[in-house]
Coordinates of C-alpha atoms in Angstrom, one line a residue:
F16 CA 0.0 -0.3 -0.1
A17 CA 1.4 3.5 -1.1
P18 CA 2.0 5.7 2.5
P19 CA -0.5 8.2 2.5
Q20 CA -2.9 4.7 2.3
I21 CA -1.1 3.0 5.7
G22 CA -1.0 6.3 7.6
Y23 CA -4.8 6.9 6.9
A24 CA -5.0 3.7 8.4
L25 CA -3.0 3.4 10.9
R26 CA -4.6 7.2 12.0
H27 CA -8.5 5.9 11.2
S28 CA -7.9 3.2 13.0
G29 CA -6.5 4.3 16.3
S30 CA -4.8 1.7 16.0
R31 CA -1.4 2.2 19.3
A32 CA 0.8 -0.6 17.4
L33 CA 2.3 -2.4 13.8
V34 CA 4.4 -5.1 13.3
T35 CA 6.3 -4.9 10.4
T36 CA 9.2 -5.5 8.5
P37 CA 12.0 -2.9 8.2
A38 CA 12.0 -3.2 5.1
L39 CA 7.9 -2.0 4.6
L40 CA 8.4 0.4 7.9
G41 CA 9.6 3.4 5.4
N42 CA 6.6 3.4 3.8
V43 CA 4.5 4.3 7.0
P44 CA 4.8 8.4 6.8
D45 CA 6.3 10.5 10.1
D46 CA 3.4 11.8 11.7
A47 CA 1.3 8.3 12.3
R48 CA 4.4 6.2 13.1
A49 CA 4.6 9.1 16.1
S50 CA 1.0 8.3 17.5
L51 CA 2.2 4.6 17.9
D52 CA 2.6 2.9 21.1
V53 CA 5.0 0.3 20.2
T54 CA 6.0 -0.9 16.4
V55 CA 7.6 -3.6 16.6
A56 CA 9.6 -5.4 13.5
T57 CA 10.8 -8.5 12.4
G58 CA 14.3 -7.5 11.5
D59 CA 16.4 -4.9 13.1
A60 CA 15.5 -1.9 12.1
P61 CA 15.7 1.3 14.0
D62 CA 13.9 2.7 16.7
T63 CA 11.6 -1.0 16.9
T64 CA 11.2 -3.6 19.0
P65 CA 12.7 -6.9 17.5
F66 CA 9.4 -9.5 16.8
A67 CA 11.8 -12.4 19.0
D68 CA 11.2 -9.5 22.0
M69 CA 7.8 -9.7 21.9
L70 CA 7.4 -13.4 21.6
S71 CA 9.5 -14.0 24.2
G72 CA 8.0 -11.6 26.7
A73 CA 6.5 -12.6 29.6
P74 CA 3.2 -13.7 29.4
T75 CA 0.1 -11.0 29.5
P76 CA -3.8 -11.9 31.8
P77 CA -6.4 -12.3 29.5
V78 CA -8.3 -9.1 28.4
R79 CA -12.5 -9.4 28.7
T80 CA -14.0 -8.3 25.9
A81 CA -17.0 -9.0 23.1
P82 CA -18.8 -12.8 23.2
D83 CA -17.3 -12.1 19.1
P84 CA -15.0 -9.2 19.2
I85 CA -13.7 -7.3 16.5
G86 CA -10.8 -9.4 14.5
L87 CA -10.3 -7.4 11.0
L88 CA -10.4 -3.9 10.2
M89 CA -10.0 -4.2 6.2
Y90 CA -10.1 -0.3 4.6
T91 CA -11.7 -0.7 0.9
S92 CA -9.4 0.8 -1.6
G93 CA -11.1 3.9 -1.5
T94 CA -11.2 4.2 -5.8
T95 CA -14.7 6.3 -5.3
S96 CA -14.3 8.1 -1.6
R97 CA -12.1 8.1 1.4
P98 CA -11.5 4.4 1.7
K99 CA -14.2 2.7 5.2
G100 CA -12.4 0.7 7.5
V101 CA -15.0 -2.3 7.5
A102 CA -15.1 -4.5 10.7
H103 CA -15.9 -8.3 11.0
T104 CA -15.5 -10.0 14.6
Q105 CA -13.7 -13.4 14.7
R106 CA -16.8 -16.1 14.3
R107 CA -18.5 -14.5 11.6
M108 CA -14.8 -14.6 10.0
A109 CA -14.3 -17.9 10.6
R110 CA -17.0 -18.7 9.2
R111 CA -17.1 -17.1 5.6
V112 CA -14.3 -20.0 5.3
D113 CA -16.1 -21.9 5.8
L114 CA -19.0 -21.3 3.6
F115 CA -16.0 -21.2 1.1
V116 CA -14.9 -24.5 2.0
G117 CA -17.8 -26.1 2.0
E118 CA -18.5 -24.8 -1.8
L119 CA -15.6 -26.2 -3.3
A120 CA -15.5 -29.1 -1.1
L121 CA -11.5 -28.1 0.2
T122 CA -9.1 -30.3 1.9
A123 CA -5.5 -30.7 3.1
A124 CA -4.3 -32.2 -0.2
D125 CA -5.7 -28.4 -1.5
S126 CA -2.8 -26.2 -2.8
T127 CA -3.1 -22.5 -4.0
L128 CA -0.8 -20.2 -5.6
A129 CA -2.6 -16.3 -4.7
I130 CA -0.4 -13.7 -6.9
A131 CA -1.5 -11.1 -4.1
D132 CA -1.0 -9.8 -1.3
A133 CA -2.0 -11.5 1.7
G134 CA -4.1 -8.1 2.6
R135 CA -6.3 -8.5 -0.4
P136 CA -10.3 -9.6 1.0
A137 CA -10.4 -12.6 -1.9
V138 CA -6.6 -14.1 -1.0
L139 CA -6.4 -13.7 2.8
L140 CA -10.8 -15.3 2.6
G141 CA -10.4 -17.2 -0.5
Q142 CA -6.2 -18.6 -0.1
V143 CA -4.5 -18.1 2.6
L144 CA -7.0 -18.5 5.7
P145 CA -9.1 -20.9 3.6
M146 CA -6.3 -22.9 3.3
L147 CA -5.1 -23.4 6.7
R148 CA -8.7 -23.9 8.1
V149 CA -7.9 -28.0 6.3
G150 CA -3.8 -27.9 6.9
G151 CA -3.3 -27.2 2.4
R152 CA -1.3 -25.4 2.0
T153 CA -1.0 -21.3 0.4
H154 CA 1.8 -20.4 -1.7
L155 CA 2.2 -16.3 -1.6
L156 CA 4.8 -14.8 -4.8
P157 CA 6.4 -12.4 -4.3
R158 CA 4.9 -9.5 -6.8
P159 CA 2.6 -9.7 -8.9
D160 CA 4.5 -11.7 -12.4
P161 CA 3.6 -13.2 -14.8
A162 CA 7.1 -14.7 -15.1
L163 CA 7.3 -15.6 -11.7
F164 CA 3.9 -17.1 -11.4
W165 CA 4.1 -19.3 -14.1
A166 CA 7.4 -20.4 -13.2
Q167 CA 6.6 -21.2 -9.0
Y168 CA 3.2 -23.0 -11.0
A169 CA 5.3 -26.2 -11.5
A170 CA 6.9 -26.8 -8.1
A171 CA 3.3 -24.9 -6.0
R172 CA 1.3 -27.8 -8.2
P173 CA -2.0 -25.5 -7.5
T174 CA -5.3 -27.5 -7.3
Y175 CA -7.1 -24.0 -6.8
L176 CA -6.4 -20.4 -8.1
F177 CA -8.7 -17.0 -6.9
T178 CA -7.8 -13.7 -9.6
P179 CA -9.4 -10.2 -10.8
P180 CA -10.3 -10.9 -15.2
G181 CA -7.8 -8.4 -15.6
V182 CA -4.6 -10.5 -13.6
A183 CA -6.1 -14.1 -15.1
F184 CA -5.7 -12.8 -18.8
D185 CA -2.2 -11.3 -18.0
L186 CA -1.7 -14.4 -16.9
I187 CA -3.5 -16.5 -19.5
D188 CA -1.5 -14.6 -22.2
H189 CA 1.8 -15.8 -21.1
P190 CA 4.1 -17.9 -22.8
G191 CA 4.4 -19.9 -19.7
A192 CA 0.6 -21.2 -19.7
T193 CA 0.5 -23.0 -23.1
G194 CA 4.0 -25.4 -21.0
A195 CA 2.3 -25.5 -18.3
D196 CA 1.2 -29.4 -16.6
H197 CA -2.8 -28.1 -15.4
A198 CA -3.4 -31.8 -15.3
V199 CA -3.7 -31.3 -11.4
L200 CA -5.5 -27.7 -11.8
R201 CA -9.3 -28.4 -10.5
V202 CA -10.9 -24.9 -10.6
W203 CA -9.9 -21.4 -12.0
I204 CA -12.0 -18.4 -10.1
T205 CA -12.6 -15.0 -11.0
C206 CA -14.4 -12.6 -9.0
G207 CA -13.9 -9.0 -8.8
D208 CA -14.7 -7.6 -12.4
K209 CA -16.6 -9.1 -14.6
A210 CA -14.6 -11.9 -17.0
P211 CA -15.2 -11.3 -21.1
P212 CA -16.8 -14.0 -22.9
A213 CA -12.6 -14.1 -25.0
L214 CA -11.6 -14.4 -21.4
H215 CA -13.0 -17.3 -20.6
R216 CA -12.3 -19.0 -24.5
R217 CA -8.6 -18.9 -23.7
M218 CA -8.6 -21.2 -20.4
A219 CA -10.8 -23.6 -22.1
E220 CA -8.1 -23.7 -25.1
V221 CA -4.9 -23.6 -22.4
V222 CA -6.0 -25.4 -19.6
G223 CA -8.7 -26.9 -20.3
R224 CA -11.0 -27.0 -17.6
P225 CA -13.8 -23.9 -17.7
L226 CA -13.2 -20.9 -15.1
L227 CA -15.5 -19.9 -12.9
E228 CA -16.8 -16.2 -11.8
M229 CA -18.3 -15.1 -8.5
C230 CA -18.5 -12.5 -6.6
G231 CA -18.6 -10.7 -3.2
M232 CA -17.6 -8.3 -1.5
T233 CA -15.3 -6.8 1.3
E234 CA -18.5 -6.3 3.8
T235 CA -20.3 -9.7 2.7
G236 CA -18.2 -12.3 1.3
F237 CA -18.5 -14.3 -0.6
Y238 CA -22.6 -14.0 -1.3
A239 CA -22.7 -16.0 -5.4
I240 CA -20.6 -18.3 -7.5
N241 CA -20.6 -20.9 -10.4
P242 CA -20.8 -24.3 -9.0
P243 CA -17.6 -26.2 -9.0
C244 CA -19.7 -28.9 -9.2
G245 CA -22.5 -28.5 -11.3
P246 CA -23.1 -26.8 -14.5
V247 CA -21.9 -24.0 -15.1
K248 CA -23.1 -20.5 -17.0
V249 CA -20.3 -18.4 -19.0
G250 CA -20.8 -15.0 -18.1
S251 CA -22.9 -15.7 -14.4
I252 CA -22.0 -15.1 -11.9
G253 CA -24.1 -17.9 -10.6
L254 CA -26.0 -18.9 -7.3
A255 CA -26.3 -17.9 -4.1
M256 CA -24.1 -19.3 -2.0
R257 CA -25.1 -21.9 0.8
G258 CA -26.4 -19.8 3.8
V259 CA -26.7 -16.2 1.6
A260 CA -29.7 -14.6 0.5
V261 CA -29.8 -12.2 -2.5
R262 CA -32.8 -11.2 -4.0
L263 CA -33.1 -8.3 -7.2
V264 CA -34.5 -5.0 -6.3
A265 CA -36.3 -1.5 -7.7
P266 CA -35.5 1.3 -6.2
D267 CA -39.5 0.9 -4.1
G268 CA -37.4 -2.1 -2.4
N269 CA -39.8 -4.2 -4.2
D270 CA -38.0 -7.5 -6.0
V271 CA -37.3 -7.6 -9.9
P272 CA -39.6 -10.5 -11.7
P273 CA -36.3 -12.2 -13.5
G274 CA -34.8 -11.8 -16.8
E275 CA -35.4 -7.7 -15.2
V276 CA -32.2 -5.2 -13.6
G277 CA -32.7 -4.7 -9.8
H278 CA -30.1 -3.4 -6.5
I279 CA -28.2 -6.8 -5.1
V280 CA -29.2 -7.2 -1.7
V281 CA -27.7 -9.4 0.7
R282 CA -28.0 -10.7 4.1
T283 CA -25.8 -12.9 5.2
P284 CA -25.4 -14.3 9.0
D285 CA -20.9 -13.2 7.7
M286 CA -21.0 -10.2 6.5
M287 CA -19.8 -6.7 8.7
I288 CA -21.1 -5.0 11.3
G289 CA -20.5 -2.0 10.4
Y290 CA -18.0 0.6 8.9
W291 CA -15.7 2.2 12.1
N292 CA -16.7 5.0 13.4
D293 CA -18.7 5.7 10.6
T294 CA -22.9 4.9 12.1
L295 CA -24.1 7.1 8.6
Q296 CA -22.4 4.9 6.1
T297 CA -23.5 1.3 8.1
H298 CA -26.9 3.0 8.5
R299 CA -27.2 3.7 4.4
V300 CA -25.9 0.2 3.4
L301 CA -27.6 -2.0 6.3
R302 CA -31.7 -2.3 6.7
D303 CA -33.3 -4.6 8.2
G304 CA -31.1 -6.9 7.6
W305 CA -29.8 -6.5 4.1
L306 CA -26.5 -4.6 2.8
D307 CA -27.1 -3.3 -0.2
T308 CA -24.1 -4.2 -2.4
G309 CA -24.8 -0.8 -5.2
D310 CA -23.9 -3.4 -8.0
L311 CA -27.1 -3.8 -10.9
A312 CA -28.2 -7.3 -11.8
R313 CA -30.2 -10.0 -13.7
A314 CA -31.5 -13.0 -12.6
D315 CA -32.7 -16.1 -15.1
D316 CA -35.6 -18.7 -14.4
D317 CA -32.7 -20.4 -13.0
G318 CA -32.1 -18.3 -10.8
Y319 CA -28.6 -17.5 -11.9
L320 CA -27.0 -14.4 -11.0
W321 CA -25.6 -12.5 -14.3
F322 CA -23.9 -9.5 -13.0
V323 CA -25.2 -5.7 -15.1
C324 CA -23.0 -3.3 -13.6
R325 CA -22.3 -1.2 -10.4
D326 CA -25.5 1.8 -10.0
K327 CA -22.2 4.1 -10.0
D328 CA -21.4 2.8 -13.8
M329 CA -23.9 3.0 -14.9
I330 CA -24.2 5.9 -18.1
C331 CA -27.5 8.0 -17.8
R332 CA -27.4 9.8 -22.1
G333 CA -30.0 12.2 -23.0
G334 CA -32.0 10.2 -19.9
S335 CA -31.9 6.5 -21.6
K336 CA -29.7 4.4 -19.3
V337 CA -27.0 2.5 -20.0
A338 CA -25.1 -0.2 -19.7
P339 CA -21.6 -1.2 -19.9
A340 CA -21.9 -4.4 -19.2
M341 CA -23.9 -5.4 -22.7
V342 CA -22.1 -2.8 -24.8
E343 CA -19.1 -5.2 -23.9
E344 CA -20.8 -8.7 -24.3
V345 CA -21.6 -7.3 -28.1
L346 CA -17.7 -5.7 -29.1
T347 CA -16.2 -8.5 -27.2
A348 CA -18.2 -11.6 -29.8
H349 CA -16.9 -10.1 -32.6
P350 CA -14.7 -12.1 -33.8
A351 CA -11.2 -9.7 -33.0
V352 CA -11.6 -8.5 -30.6
A353 CA -10.5 -10.1 -26.9
A354 CA -11.3 -7.9 -24.3
A355 CA -13.3 -4.3 -24.4
A356 CA -14.2 -1.8 -21.5
V357 CA -17.0 1.0 -22.5
V358 CA -17.7 4.4 -19.4
G359 CA -19.4 7.2 -19.3
V360 CA -17.6 10.1 -19.5
S361 CA -18.6 13.9 -19.9
D362 CA -21.3 15.4 -22.9
P363 CA -22.4 19.0 -23.5
R364 CA -25.1 17.7 -25.2
Y365 CA -26.2 14.1 -23.8
G366 CA -25.3 14.6 -20.0
Q367 CA -22.8 11.3 -20.3
V368 CA -21.9 9.4 -23.5
P369 CA -20.6 6.4 -23.5
F370 CA -16.5 5.5 -24.2
A371 CA -15.1 1.8 -24.9
F372 CA -11.9 1.0 -25.2
Y373 CA -11.0 -3.1 -26.3
R374 CA -8.3 -4.8 -27.5
T375 CA -7.7 -6.9 -30.0
R376 CA -7.3 -11.4 -30.3
P377 CA -3.3 -11.9 -30.7
D378 CA -4.2 -13.7 -33.8
A379 CA -6.2 -11.0 -35.3
P380 CA -5.4 -6.9 -36.7
D381 CA -7.4 -4.4 -35.1
P382 CA -11.0 -3.8 -37.0
G383 CA -11.4 -0.4 -36.2
P384 CA -13.4 2.2 -34.5
D385 CA -16.2 2.9 -37.4
A386 CA -16.4 -0.9 -37.5
L387 CA -16.5 -1.6 -33.8
K388 CA -19.9 1.3 -33.8
A389 CA -21.1 -0.1 -36.7
W390 CA -21.0 -4.5 -35.4
V391 CA -22.3 -2.3 -31.9
A392 CA -25.0 -0.6 -34.4
A393 CA -26.2 -3.0 -35.4
R394 CA -26.9 -5.3 -32.3
L395 CA -27.9 -2.2 -29.6
D396 CA -30.5 0.5 -29.8
A397 CA -28.6 4.2 -31.2
P398 CA -28.1 5.0 -27.2
S399 CA -25.2 1.9 -26.3
V400 CA -23.0 3.2 -29.7
P401 CA -20.5 3.9 -28.4
L402 CA -19.1 7.5 -29.7
G403 CA -15.3 6.7 -29.2
F404 CA -13.3 3.5 -29.7
A405 CA -9.5 3.6 -28.1
M406 CA -7.3 -0.1 -28.3
L407 CA -5.7 -0.4 -25.2
D408 CA -3.3 -2.6 -25.0
H409 CA -2.2 -2.4 -21.1
W410 CA -5.6 -1.6 -18.9
P411 CA -5.2 0.4 -15.6
V412 CA -5.7 -1.5 -12.2
T413 CA -6.4 -0.8 -8.5
D414 CA -5.2 -2.2 -5.9
Q415 CA -7.1 -4.5 -5.7
G416 CA -6.7 -5.7 -9.3
K417 CA -9.1 -4.5 -10.4
L418 CA -10.6 -2.7 -13.7
D419 CA -10.0 0.7 -13.2
R420 CA -12.6 2.8 -14.6
S421 CA -12.6 5.6 -13.3
R422 CA -8.5 6.3 -14.8
L423 CA -10.7 5.2 -18.8
V424 CA -12.5 7.8 -17.8
W425 CA -9.8 10.1 -17.0
I426 CA -7.7 8.4 -20.7
A427 CA -11.3 9.0 -22.7
E428 CA -11.4 12.6 -21.8
A429 CA -7.5 13.0 -22.4
G430 CA -8.0 11.7 -26.5
G431 CA -8.0 8.1 -25.9
Q432 CA -4.7 7.8 -24.8
E433 CA -3.2 6.2 -22.1
V434 CA -0.3 9.6 -20.6

């Protein structure tokens, strides 16, 4: 994490102690470190308490706490607002991990290879803690590098993987993917953003197994998944997980029928207890035991959920609502397009208009904006047709590994070229 993020989390949480490494200590702002009572380092560092000394100290008497105390504050990325401290209790986290273990039928024979650090919600709750729970193995990479990933893949022999779609694309397009032995890999899961059809095709071609999409958020944990042992619907985020209730509701709070788009609201006994020191924001998202995810989706007749977009990402073009996911789905159906991302940019006449970014398949030429515009116009209504197109080889991502749509908006309004 960047120094401002670390400083904000330390000050906002009121932390009194910090355990870190000498190498990372330099990322802690001086003013934030000055507010700590003690800093513990795992190696030699000035003005710190050695980790070994802390472990060898005299035991302290147990402190009386609540029956289920807060065990973790996990800070959101803060890409759309100030980072929020999401408070989880120990028992809720444990039950959430058990739910994930049960869905994937994980055992001590399983192993996983993590390309992001353990502070990410998906890595912590989908890889590190589940493997600790069942006695399996988690292999942590020091940096998110595809070449390093495939170099470690043979030794780690992961039985399941967990990556955001953008990271999965970078990994599967790397030469190391085609030469790897995927015999022991049972499932590759993606979460955090919509996976384009081209990624599903590449996964089937290279790995020989379907890519399973699932959905969750820091506040609720995972709440929907394509069944690992059941029918997989490509493009769907799957069915509600066991013990989790999911509804799609209209603005008036009533459920929408199958096929119609609604807000995803979730109820689970294992969700957060609230935002740290932010009663108002907690009240905004938690109502009568249901948490408003801020996401839009539709359900089919079988109960499978189909993610549409974040509510804030919906494009309003002169009064017409444009769902970016619908336009992206049409663009990625073009034989030359491997991935697409559509964002709303400001427009003096319509307020907002869609702008499309894309990247081509390795073996295909660039079709160009005119051809892609005609392709979309033949398949969607006029407001959904992007006014601008730009090919982008490298996609910006957030600290969480998700597509950085706010950065794409900036690029689009700067003329469609990364600076």
